[in-house]
Short mmCIF file of C-alpha atoms in Angstrom, two decimals:
data_model
loop_
_atom_site.label_atom_id
_atom_site.label_comp_id
_atom_site.label_asym_id
_atom_site.label_seq_id
_atom_site.Cartn_x
_atom_site.Cartn_y
_atom_site.Cartn_z
CA MET F 190 0.42 -0.06 0.11
CA SER F 191 1.00 3.62 -0.36
CA ASP F 192 1.56 5.83 1.58
CA LEU F 193 -1.15 7.89 0.23
CA ASP F 194 -3.12 4.81 0.33
CA ARG F 195 -2.49 4.01 3.56
CA GLN F 196 -3.49 8.12 4.59
CA ILE F 197 -6.63 7.86 2.65
CA SER F 198 -7.51 4.91 5.15
CA GLN F 199 -6.84 6.39 7.98
CA LEU F 200 -8.63 9.69 6.95
CA ARG F 201 -11.35 7.28 6.17
CA LYS F 202 -11.35 6.00 9.68
CA CYS F 203 -11.70 10.58 11.03
CA GLU F 204 -7.83 9.55 12.04
CA ILE F 205 -5.41 12.27 11.42
CA ILE F 206 -2.04 12.36 9.53
CA ARG F 207 1.23 13.26 10.69
CA GLU F 208 1.82 17.31 9.80
CA SER F 209 4.69 16.01 7.81
CA GLU F 210 2.47 14.35 5.58
CA VAL F 211 0.10 17.12 5.09
CA LYS F 212 2.94 19.65 3.76
CA LEU F 213 3.89 17.06 1.30
CA LEU F 214 0.01 16.43 0.43
CA CYS F 215 -1.15 20.24 0.33
CA SER F 216 2.65 20.48 -1.89
CA LYS F 217 1.26 17.72 -4.26
CA ALA F 218 -2.02 18.84 -4.63
CA MET F 219 -0.86 22.44 -5.40
CA GLU F 220 1.34 20.65 -8.34
CA ILE F 221 -2.59 19.75 -9.85
CA LEU F 222 -4.91 22.72 -9.15
CA MET F 223 -2.34 25.11 -10.05
CA GLU F 224 -3.06 23.73 -14.17
CA GLU F 225 -6.18 23.71 -13.45
CA SER F 226 -8.68 26.39 -14.87
CA ASN F 227 -10.75 29.38 -13.37
CA VAL F 228 -14.42 27.62 -15.31
CA GLN F 229 -12.54 23.57 -14.92
CA GLN F 230 -13.75 21.81 -17.90
CA VAL F 231 -15.81 18.42 -15.75
CA HIS F 232 -17.35 15.85 -18.03
CA ALA F 233 -20.68 13.50 -16.83
CA PRO F 234 -21.49 11.79 -14.92
CA VAL F 235 -20.73 13.48 -12.39
CA THR F 236 -22.27 13.85 -8.98
CA ILE F 237 -22.31 17.31 -7.46
CA CYS F 238 -22.34 17.88 -3.84
CA GLY F 239 -22.66 21.54 -1.59
CA ASP F 240 -21.07 22.60 1.49
CA ILE F 241 -19.47 20.30 3.59
CA HIS F 242 -18.42 22.06 7.00
CA GLY F 243 -16.34 20.06 9.20
CA GLN F 244 -19.33 17.55 9.89
CA PHE F 245 -16.99 14.28 8.90
CA TRP F 246 -19.80 11.60 9.69
CA ASP F 247 -22.04 13.16 7.47
CA LEU F 248 -19.59 12.95 4.66
CA LYS F 249 -19.64 9.32 5.34
CA GLU F 250 -23.17 9.24 5.22
CA LEU F 251 -22.67 11.06 1.44
CA PHE F 252 -20.68 9.12 0.23
CA LYS F 253 -22.34 5.55 1.30
CA VAL F 254 -25.01 7.10 -0.82
CA GLY F 255 -23.38 8.47 -3.53
CA GLY F 256 -20.29 6.10 -3.97
CA GLU F 257 -17.04 5.96 -2.63
CA CYS F 258 -14.52 7.92 -5.39
CA PRO F 259 -12.69 6.68 -7.97
CA ASP F 260 -16.50 4.65 -8.78
CA THR F 261 -18.30 8.09 -8.02
CA ASN F 262 -16.85 11.27 -10.49
CA TYR F 263 -17.64 14.11 -7.61
CA LEU F 264 -17.75 17.81 -7.71
CA PHE F 265 -17.79 19.33 -4.43
CA LEU F 266 -18.52 23.16 -4.32
CA GLY F 267 -16.84 24.89 -1.20
CA ASP F 268 -16.68 25.45 2.33
CA PHE F 269 -15.53 22.06 3.47
CA VAL F 270 -14.47 23.04 6.81
CA ASP F 271 -15.46 25.75 9.97
CA ARG F 272 -18.38 25.49 11.93
CA GLY F 273 -18.24 21.19 12.45
CA PHE F 274 -16.17 19.55 14.95
CA TYR F 275 -14.07 17.92 12.38
CA SER F 276 -12.45 20.28 9.68
CA VAL F 277 -9.00 19.01 9.48
CA GLU F 278 -10.09 15.04 8.15
CA PRO F 279 -13.09 15.76 5.51
CA PHE F 280 -10.69 18.51 3.65
CA LEU F 281 -7.98 16.00 3.91
CA LEU F 282 -9.14 13.29 3.22
CA LEU F 283 -10.99 14.81 -0.56
CA LEU F 284 -7.71 16.60 -0.67
CA ALA F 285 -6.04 13.44 -0.50
CA LEU F 286 -8.74 11.61 -3.33
CA LYS F 287 -8.07 14.64 -5.45
CA VAL F 288 -4.47 14.07 -5.12
CA ARG F 289 -4.46 9.75 -5.42
CA TYR F 290 -7.90 10.30 -8.35
CA PRO F 291 -7.47 13.83 -9.99
CA ASP F 292 -9.56 13.39 -12.42
CA ARG F 293 -12.62 11.52 -10.73
CA MET F 294 -12.59 14.68 -7.96
CA THR F 295 -12.74 18.16 -8.29
CA LEU F 296 -12.65 20.53 -5.87
CA ILE F 297 -13.88 24.57 -6.17
CA ARG F 298 -13.38 27.53 -3.45
CA GLY F 299 -16.67 28.78 -1.03
CA ASN F 300 -16.38 31.56 0.51
CA HIS F 301 -15.43 29.40 3.79
CA GLU F 302 -11.69 28.68 2.30
CA SER F 303 -9.46 31.95 3.38
CA ARG F 304 -7.44 32.57 5.93
CA GLN F 305 -9.69 35.09 7.76
CA ILE F 306 -13.33 33.90 7.94
CA THR F 307 -11.14 30.36 9.15
CA GLN F 308 -9.81 32.62 11.88
CA VAL F 309 -13.10 33.00 13.10
CA TYR F 310 -15.39 30.32 12.82
CA GLY F 311 -13.21 27.37 13.45
CA PHE F 312 -10.85 25.99 11.15
CA TYR F 313 -8.18 27.51 12.92
CA ASP F 314 -8.61 26.62 15.93
CA GLU F 315 -8.64 23.29 14.84
CA CYS F 316 -6.22 22.94 13.29
CA LEU F 317 -4.12 24.42 16.97
CA ARG F 318 -5.87 21.83 19.36
CA LYS F 319 -5.10 18.65 16.86
CA TYR F 320 -1.73 19.71 15.64
CA GLY F 321 -0.24 21.73 17.95
CA SER F 322 0.94 24.57 15.78
CA VAL F 323 -0.38 26.85 13.41
CA ASN F 324 1.56 24.64 10.72
CA VAL F 325 -1.14 23.03 9.31
CA TRP F 326 -3.86 26.22 8.56
CA ARG F 327 -0.83 27.93 7.41
CA TYR F 328 -0.43 24.60 4.32
CA CYS F 329 -4.21 24.30 3.93
CA THR F 330 -4.86 27.83 3.42
CA GLU F 331 -1.94 28.11 1.19
CA LEU F 332 -3.71 25.29 -0.90
CA PHE F 333 -6.91 27.15 -0.82
CA ASP F 334 -5.68 29.93 -3.10
CA TYR F 335 -5.34 27.09 -6.00
CA LEU F 336 -8.91 25.94 -5.69
CA SER F 337 -10.33 26.91 -9.07
CA LEU F 338 -13.55 29.40 -8.89
CA SER F 339 -15.92 27.39 -11.10
CA ALA F 340 -17.24 24.29 -13.01
CA LEU F 341 -18.55 23.69 -16.32
CA ILE F 342 -19.75 20.65 -16.73
CA GLU F 343 -20.39 19.90 -20.82
CA GLU F 344 -20.77 23.06 -21.39
CA LYS F 345 -23.91 23.62 -20.21
CA ILE F 346 -24.01 23.49 -16.10
CA LEU F 347 -21.88 25.86 -14.36
CA CYS F 348 -20.65 25.35 -10.98
CA VAL F 349 -19.94 28.67 -8.60
CA HIS F 350 -19.74 28.42 -4.72
CA GLY F 351 -21.61 31.31 -4.21
CA GLY F 352 -23.61 32.51 -7.06
CA LEU F 353 -23.01 35.79 -10.50
CA SER F 354 -21.28 39.17 -10.12
CA PRO F 355 -22.11 42.43 -11.71
CA SER F 356 -18.89 42.85 -12.85
CA ILE F 357 -18.85 39.37 -15.00
CA GLN F 358 -21.26 38.93 -18.05
CA THR F 359 -19.28 36.37 -19.57
CA LEU F 360 -17.23 33.15 -19.12
CA ASP F 361 -13.94 34.12 -20.18
CA GLN F 362 -14.12 36.99 -17.47
CA ILE F 363 -14.32 34.34 -15.23
CA ARG F 364 -11.57 32.89 -16.81
CA VAL F 365 -8.92 36.24 -16.86
CA ILE F 366 -9.14 36.36 -12.57
CA ASP F 367 -6.02 35.99 -11.25
CA ARG F 368 -6.88 33.34 -8.67
CA LYS F 369 -4.24 33.00 -6.42
CA GLN F 370 -4.82 34.90 -3.56
CA GLU F 371 -6.62 35.37 -0.29
CA VAL F 372 -10.48 35.84 -1.46
CA PRO F 373 -10.89 40.16 -1.41
CA HIS F 374 -13.81 41.98 0.06
CA ASP F 375 -15.10 43.11 -2.87
CA GLY F 376 -14.96 42.50 -7.23
CA ALA F 377 -15.47 39.20 -9.33
CA MET F 378 -13.97 36.49 -7.19
CA CYS F 379 -15.31 37.64 -3.73
CA ASP F 380 -18.76 37.68 -5.60
CA LEU F 381 -18.31 34.40 -7.05
CA LEU F 382 -17.81 33.45 -3.37
CA TRP F 383 -20.53 35.30 -1.48
CA SER F 384 -23.21 35.75 -3.68
CA ASP F 385 -26.65 34.99 -3.35
CA PRO F 386 -30.00 34.49 -5.95
CA ASP F 387 -33.54 36.24 -4.14
CA PRO F 388 -36.52 35.41 -5.79
CA ASP F 389 -38.15 39.23 -4.75
CA ILE F 390 -35.46 40.84 -6.55
CA GLU F 391 -34.90 42.07 -10.18
CA GLY F 392 -31.45 42.82 -10.98
CA TRP F 393 -29.08 43.59 -8.42
CA GLY F 394 -28.89 44.14 -4.22
CA LEU F 395 -27.23 44.44 -1.55
CA SER F 396 -26.31 41.07 0.60
CA PRO F 397 -27.11 41.39 4.20
CA ARG F 398 -23.66 38.85 4.16
CA GLY F 399 -22.01 41.81 3.65
CA ALA F 400 -20.06 40.51 0.59
CA GLY F 401 -21.31 39.95 -2.26
CA TYR F 402 -24.32 40.55 -4.32
CA LEU F 403 -28.50 39.05 -4.31
CA PHE F 404 -29.39 38.72 -7.79
CA GLY F 405 -32.30 38.37 -9.48
CA GLY F 406 -34.14 36.02 -11.95
CA ASN F 407 -33.59 38.47 -15.09
CA VAL F 408 -29.64 38.50 -14.26
CA VAL F 409 -29.57 34.62 -14.02
CA LYS F 410 -31.26 33.96 -17.59
CA LYS F 411 -29.60 37.00 -19.05
CA PHE F 412 -26.61 35.20 -18.42
CA ASN F 413 -27.38 31.33 -18.85
CA HIS F 414 -29.02 33.06 -22.88
CA GLU F 415 -25.47 35.10 -23.22
CA ASN F 416 -23.32 32.30 -22.31
CA LYS F 417 -25.32 29.24 -24.03
CA VAL F 418 -25.71 27.76 -20.87
CA GLU F 419 -28.47 25.41 -19.21
CA LEU F 420 -28.31 25.90 -15.36
CA ILE F 421 -25.94 27.18 -12.61
CA CYS F 422 -25.92 25.04 -9.81
CA ARG F 423 -24.32 26.29 -6.53
CA ALA F 424 -24.49 25.66 -2.91
CA HIS F 425 -23.40 28.20 -0.19
CA GLN F 426 -27.30 28.09 1.58
CA LEU F 427 -29.11 26.39 3.45
CA VAL F 428 -31.77 24.26 2.05
CA MET F 429 -34.00 22.94 4.72
CA GLU F 430 -34.99 20.40 1.53
CA GLY F 431 -32.00 19.32 0.18
CA TYR F 432 -31.81 21.30 -2.92
CA LYS F 433 -34.05 23.99 -4.28
CA TYR F 434 -34.82 25.05 -7.80
CA MET F 435 -35.06 29.11 -8.97
CA PHE F 436 -35.89 31.01 -11.83
CA ASP F 437 -37.76 28.35 -13.77
CA ARG F 438 -35.38 25.61 -13.02
CA GLN F 439 -32.09 27.71 -14.72
CA LEU F 440 -31.08 27.97 -11.15
CA VAL F 441 -30.57 24.71 -8.17
CA THR F 442 -28.71 25.13 -5.21
CA VAL F 443 -27.14 22.16 -3.76
CA TRP F 444 -27.02 21.49 -0.20
CA SER F 445 -24.66 18.88 1.45
CA ALA F 446 -24.34 19.41 5.09
CA PRO F 447 -27.61 17.55 7.24
CA ASN F 448 -28.16 19.38 10.10
CA TYR F 449 -26.57 21.71 10.23
CA CYS F 450 -24.69 22.82 13.11
CA TYR F 451 -26.51 19.73 14.44
CA ARG F 452 -29.53 21.75 14.91
CA CYS F 453 -30.60 23.06 11.79
CA GLY F 454 -33.06 20.23 11.19
CA ASN F 455 -32.82 20.01 7.24
CA ILE F 456 -31.75 17.26 5.49
CA ALA F 457 -29.28 16.63 2.51
CA ALA F 458 -28.83 15.85 -1.22
CA ILE F 459 -26.37 15.28 -4.08
CA LEU F 460 -26.76 16.35 -7.05
CA GLU F 461 -26.10 13.10 -10.16
CA LEU F 462 -26.22 13.99 -14.15
CA ASP F 463 -25.95 11.36 -16.04
CA ASP F 464 -23.81 11.11 -19.07
CA ASN F 465 -26.55 13.14 -20.85
CA CYS F 466 -26.25 15.64 -17.94
CA ASN F 467 -30.09 14.66 -17.00
CA ALA F 468 -30.45 15.71 -12.71
CA GLY F 469 -31.47 13.28 -10.23
CA PHE F 470 -31.19 14.36 -6.43
CA LYS F 471 -30.44 12.19 -3.69
CA ILE F 472 -31.16 13.24 -0.20
CA PHE F 473 -29.45 12.04 2.71
CA GLU F 474 -30.03 12.57 7.02
CA ALA F 475 -27.72 12.82 9.64
CA ALA F 476 -25.78 10.06 10.61
CA PRO F 477 -26.47 9.05 13.01
CA GLN F 478 -23.06 8.27 15.39
CA GLN F 479 -23.25 10.69 18.25
CA THR F 480 -20.13 12.61 16.88
CA ALA F 481 -21.84 13.53 14.14
CA ARG F 482 -24.55 14.72 16.58
CA GLY F 483 -22.55 17.31 18.08
CA VAL F 484 -20.29 16.03 21.04
CA ALA F 485 -16.79 15.78 20.12
CA PRO F 486 -14.68 13.47 21.89
CA GLY F 487 -13.05 15.61 24.55
CA HIS F 488 -14.88 18.54 24.07
CA GLY F 489 -18.35 18.35 25.30
CA SER F 490 -20.23 21.74 25.64
CA LEU F 491 -16.56 23.49 24.98
CA LYS F 492 -16.85 24.47 22.01
CA LYS F 493 -16.89 28.44 21.87
CA PRO F 494 -20.11 29.86 19.86
CA GLN F 495 -19.20 31.17 16.64
CA PRO F 496 -20.13 34.72 15.22
CA GLU F 497 -22.80 33.48 13.33
CA TYR F 498 -23.09 36.39 9.22
CA PHE F 499 -25.34 33.62 8.08
CA LEU F 500 -27.06 30.31 8.38
#
């Protein structure tokens, strides 16, 4: 068994790998990710997954429902870390699978794949607690800068974490963004990771999140028409039913963290596309383990409350 296969096996059991192994894994992943486009081409069939947010045992449920990689071709829409008790293990597992099976695992960046956000919402503290230093957090956050900003499935389905931007009218404008940086506070790159659809407005509106924009159905229909895209698939927003279509089915939100924050009571979903990009959803509930429901071993109720900029 190779070192990488051993690490994957270890991480699948929710066991951390050594700091030196994390450093090497991030280095190998960077080499792969730096070759990917800001609009990474992905072929169907593929299974699309929304936010995970450090809910390791629920990621295991996701793989039970959707199939293990490399048997299933996966696309994850970001927000791997923060909020849940296990950010380190799921992110490193997905990263190890990316290095082991680069054509069967696509990872794009969410708004939580950021130095600033992870210092507030849990990932930084978790790395410090589990490794005794901030080195692992530093390796991972350096790698975040290399994650792609979007994916395009068979030229038909655009996948982003958050949404659209008033600065972007064409896919080519996404392709020329310099993504190898911390997520900016504003501008096109920020908007792709932070924006949200709003059924009650036309055009653009101010986002209550303090970053990105709200955008209406007319914005989506114009963008899709001009870019010959049939569907925008995004995550970023809690959906109680796991998925939600909007704007005459021209946009869909996929949410893959069941019982979000161990208290929201929502179900989760993954979106399976067949060879012809026909969509089917699989829904799943939170894993039954007590640890998955919020009692982290050895921590009990000591986890400090996090500021909530949104649910």
